Short mmCIF file of C-alpha atoms in Angstrom, two decimals:
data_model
loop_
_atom_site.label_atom_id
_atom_site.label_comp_id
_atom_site.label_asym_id
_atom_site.label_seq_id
_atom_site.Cartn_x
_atom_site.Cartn_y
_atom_site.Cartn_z
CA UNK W 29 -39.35 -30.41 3.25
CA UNK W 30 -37.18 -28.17 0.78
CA UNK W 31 -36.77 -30.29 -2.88
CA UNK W 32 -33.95 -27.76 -3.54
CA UNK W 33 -33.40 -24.32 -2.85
CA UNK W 34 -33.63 -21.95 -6.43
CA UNK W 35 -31.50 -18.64 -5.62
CA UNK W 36 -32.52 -15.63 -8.01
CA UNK W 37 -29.90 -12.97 -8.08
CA UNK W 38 -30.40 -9.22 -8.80
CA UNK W 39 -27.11 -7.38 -7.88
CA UNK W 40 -27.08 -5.07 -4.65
CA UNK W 41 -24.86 -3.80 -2.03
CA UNK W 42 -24.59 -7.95 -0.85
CA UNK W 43 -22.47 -7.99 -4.34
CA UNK W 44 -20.75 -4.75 -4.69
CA UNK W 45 -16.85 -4.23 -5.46
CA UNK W 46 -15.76 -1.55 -3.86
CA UNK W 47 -12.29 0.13 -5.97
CA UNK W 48 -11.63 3.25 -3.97
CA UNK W 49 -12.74 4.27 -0.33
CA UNK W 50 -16.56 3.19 -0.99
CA UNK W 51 -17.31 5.39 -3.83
CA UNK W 52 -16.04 3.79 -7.29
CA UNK W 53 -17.95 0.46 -7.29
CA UNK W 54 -19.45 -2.27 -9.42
CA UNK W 55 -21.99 -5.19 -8.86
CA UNK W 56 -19.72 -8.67 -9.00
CA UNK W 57 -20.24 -11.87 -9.03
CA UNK W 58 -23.48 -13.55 -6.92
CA UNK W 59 -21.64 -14.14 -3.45
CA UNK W 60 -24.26 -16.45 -2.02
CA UNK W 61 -23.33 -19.88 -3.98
CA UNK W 62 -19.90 -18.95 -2.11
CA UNK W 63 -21.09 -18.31 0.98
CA UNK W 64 -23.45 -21.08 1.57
CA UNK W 65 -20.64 -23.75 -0.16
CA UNK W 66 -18.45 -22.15 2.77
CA UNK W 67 -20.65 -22.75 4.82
CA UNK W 68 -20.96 -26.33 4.49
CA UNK W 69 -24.91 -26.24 3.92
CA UNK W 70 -26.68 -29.70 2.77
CA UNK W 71 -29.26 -29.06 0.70
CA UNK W 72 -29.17 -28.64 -3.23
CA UNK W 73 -29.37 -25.56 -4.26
CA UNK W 74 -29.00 -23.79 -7.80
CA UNK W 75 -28.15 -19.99 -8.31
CA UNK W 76 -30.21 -17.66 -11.32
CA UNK W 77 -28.24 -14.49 -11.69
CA UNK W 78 -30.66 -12.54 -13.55
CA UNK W 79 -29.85 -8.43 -12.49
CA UNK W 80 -26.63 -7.01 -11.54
CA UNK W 81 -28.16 -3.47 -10.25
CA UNK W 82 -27.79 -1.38 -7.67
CA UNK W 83 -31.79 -1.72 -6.23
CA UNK W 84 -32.25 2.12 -6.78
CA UNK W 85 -31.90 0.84 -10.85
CA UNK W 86 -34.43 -1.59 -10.98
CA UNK W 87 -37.43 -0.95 -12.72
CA UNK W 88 -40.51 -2.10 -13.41
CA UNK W 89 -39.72 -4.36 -16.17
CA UNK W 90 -36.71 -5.32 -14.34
CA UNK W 91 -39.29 -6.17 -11.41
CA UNK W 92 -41.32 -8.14 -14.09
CA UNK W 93 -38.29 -10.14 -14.78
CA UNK W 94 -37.66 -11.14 -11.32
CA UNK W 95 -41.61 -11.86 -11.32
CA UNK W 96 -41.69 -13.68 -14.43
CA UNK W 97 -38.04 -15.80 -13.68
CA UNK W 98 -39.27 -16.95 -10.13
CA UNK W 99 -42.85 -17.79 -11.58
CA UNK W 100 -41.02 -19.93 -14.21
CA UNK W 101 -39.18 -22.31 -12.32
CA UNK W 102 -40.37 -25.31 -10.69
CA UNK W 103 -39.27 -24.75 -6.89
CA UNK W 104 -41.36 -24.36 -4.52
CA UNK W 105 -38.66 -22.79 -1.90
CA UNK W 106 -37.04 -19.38 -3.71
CA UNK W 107 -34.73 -17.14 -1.96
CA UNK W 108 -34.00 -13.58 -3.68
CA UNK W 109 -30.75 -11.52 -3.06
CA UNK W 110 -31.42 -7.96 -3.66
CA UNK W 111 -30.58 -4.36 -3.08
CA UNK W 112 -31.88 -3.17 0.16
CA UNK W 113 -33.63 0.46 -0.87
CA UNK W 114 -36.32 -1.37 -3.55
CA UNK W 115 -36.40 -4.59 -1.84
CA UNK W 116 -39.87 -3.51 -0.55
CA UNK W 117 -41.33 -2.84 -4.08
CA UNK W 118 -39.93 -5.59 -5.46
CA UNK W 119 -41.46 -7.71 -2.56
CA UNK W 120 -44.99 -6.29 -3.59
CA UNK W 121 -44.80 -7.33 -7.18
CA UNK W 122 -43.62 -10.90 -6.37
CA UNK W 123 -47.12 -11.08 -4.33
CA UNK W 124 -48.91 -12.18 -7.41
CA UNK W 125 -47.00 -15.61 -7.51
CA UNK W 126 -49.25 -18.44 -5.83
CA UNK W 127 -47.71 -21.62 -4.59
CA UNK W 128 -44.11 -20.71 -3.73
CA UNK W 129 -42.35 -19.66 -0.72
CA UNK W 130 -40.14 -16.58 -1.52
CA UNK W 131 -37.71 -14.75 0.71
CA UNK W 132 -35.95 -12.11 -0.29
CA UNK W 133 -32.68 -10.55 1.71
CA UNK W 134 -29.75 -8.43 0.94
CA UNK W 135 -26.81 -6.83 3.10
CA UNK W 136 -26.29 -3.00 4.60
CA UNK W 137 -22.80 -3.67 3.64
CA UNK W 138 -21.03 -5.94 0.93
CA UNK W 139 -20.61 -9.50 2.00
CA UNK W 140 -16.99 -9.08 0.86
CA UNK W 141 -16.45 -6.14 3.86
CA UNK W 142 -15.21 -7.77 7.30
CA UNK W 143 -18.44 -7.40 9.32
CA UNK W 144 -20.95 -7.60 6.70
CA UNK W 145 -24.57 -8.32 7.60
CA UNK W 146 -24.81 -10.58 4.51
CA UNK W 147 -23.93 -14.22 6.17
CA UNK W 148 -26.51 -13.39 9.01
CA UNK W 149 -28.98 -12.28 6.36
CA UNK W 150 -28.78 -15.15 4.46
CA UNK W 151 -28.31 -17.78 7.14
CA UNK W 152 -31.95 -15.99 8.27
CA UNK W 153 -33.73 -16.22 4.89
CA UNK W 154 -32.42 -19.70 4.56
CA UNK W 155 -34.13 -20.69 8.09
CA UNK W 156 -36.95 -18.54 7.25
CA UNK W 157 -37.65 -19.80 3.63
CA UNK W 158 -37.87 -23.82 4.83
CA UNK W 159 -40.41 -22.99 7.53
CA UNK W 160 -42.88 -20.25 6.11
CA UNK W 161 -46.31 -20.82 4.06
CA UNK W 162 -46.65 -19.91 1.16
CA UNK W 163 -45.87 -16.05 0.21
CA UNK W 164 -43.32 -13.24 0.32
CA UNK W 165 -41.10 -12.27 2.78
CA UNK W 166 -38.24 -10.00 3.82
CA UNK W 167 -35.58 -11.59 5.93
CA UNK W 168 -33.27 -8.49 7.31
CA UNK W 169 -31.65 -7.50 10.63
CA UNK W 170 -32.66 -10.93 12.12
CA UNK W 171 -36.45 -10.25 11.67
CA UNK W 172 -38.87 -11.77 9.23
CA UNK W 173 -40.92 -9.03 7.54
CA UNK W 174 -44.50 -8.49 5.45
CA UNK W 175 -43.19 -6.39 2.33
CA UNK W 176 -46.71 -4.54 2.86
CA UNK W 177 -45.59 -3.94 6.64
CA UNK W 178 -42.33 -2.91 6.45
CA UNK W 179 -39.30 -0.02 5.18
CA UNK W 180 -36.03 0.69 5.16
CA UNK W 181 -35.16 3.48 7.65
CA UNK W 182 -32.31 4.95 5.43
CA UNK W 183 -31.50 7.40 8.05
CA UNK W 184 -31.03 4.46 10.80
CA UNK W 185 -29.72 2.17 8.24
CA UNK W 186 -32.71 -0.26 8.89
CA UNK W 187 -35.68 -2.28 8.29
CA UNK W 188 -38.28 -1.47 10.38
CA UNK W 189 -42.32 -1.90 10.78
CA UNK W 190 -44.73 0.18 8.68
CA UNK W 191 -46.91 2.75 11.08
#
C-alpha cells in the first residue's frame, strides 16, 4: 500500500511553454500536482521540482541530483517526470537506489497541447508505481519498460524494446 506518493520534477517537453508555433519555448511550472488534483486522485502526494531542463540538458551531475534527491527522501513509492530523449540514462543512474519503487514518465507533447500523451502517461506510472517491486521503471506509450531494455525511437516518436 502507497504511504504517499513523492513526485520529483526535472522539466521536459510534459512542462514546456510553447510562445510561437513550437519553436520559442520555456520549461514552466510542474503540471502534474495539476493534473492529478484535476483528476480527483486520493492519495497524498507531495511534488519536488528539482530541474527545469529540456532532457537533452541534463547532465551528469544533474543526474546525481535526481539520484541523490530521490535517495533522500523517505518514500518508498517515487514517480519522476522527465524529458523523454535522456529518460533512459537517467533511468540507469537511479538503478543504484535500493528499497524504493521509482517510475519515471514524461509526454511526446506538452501536457498543456490538446491531445497530449501526458495524462495517459501519468495515469500509467501512477498504476504502475503502486503495483511494481522494488526498482526503476519507464512508464510511456501505455507500456511499462526496463531502462536497460528500452529507447526512444526519435524517428517514430517512440519508446520501444532494446534489440
Amino acid at each position: 500500500m502507497m504511504e504517499e506518493l513523492c513526485i520529483v520534477t526535472t522539466g521536459g517537453t510534459i512542462d514546456k511553454i510553447y510562445f510561437d508555433d513550437k519553436s520559442d519555448y520555456q520549461i514552466g511550472d510542474p503540471q502534474i500536482g495539476m493534473i492529478l488534483r484535476e483528476l480527483g486522485v486520493t492519495f497524498r502526494f507531495s511534488v519536488i521540482p528539482i530541474l527545469r531542463k529540456d532532457s537533452l540538458h541534463i547532465s551528469d551531475a544533474d543526474r546525481e541530483l535526481i539520484r541523490a534527491t530521490i535517495a533522500a527522501q523517505p518514500a518508498r513509492h517515487v514517480l519522476v517526470t522527465h524529458g523523454t530523449d535522456s529518460m533512459v540514462a537517467t533511468g540507469k543512474v537511479l538503478q543504484a537506489i535500493a528499497g524504493k519503487t521509482i517510475v519515471m514518465t514524461g509526454a511526446l507533447s506538452p501536457a498543456r497541447f490538446r491531445g497530449s500523451d501526458a495524462e495517459f502517461n501519468i495515469g500509467t506510472a501512477v498504476g504502475a508505481v503502486q503495483c511494481l517491486p522494488p526498482g526503476v521503471y519507464i512508464a510511456m506509450n501505455g507500456r511499462i519498460w526496463d531502462p536497460l531494455k528500452v529507447r526512444k525511437n526519435v524517428e517514430a516518436n517512440r519508446f520501444e524494446a532494446v534489440g
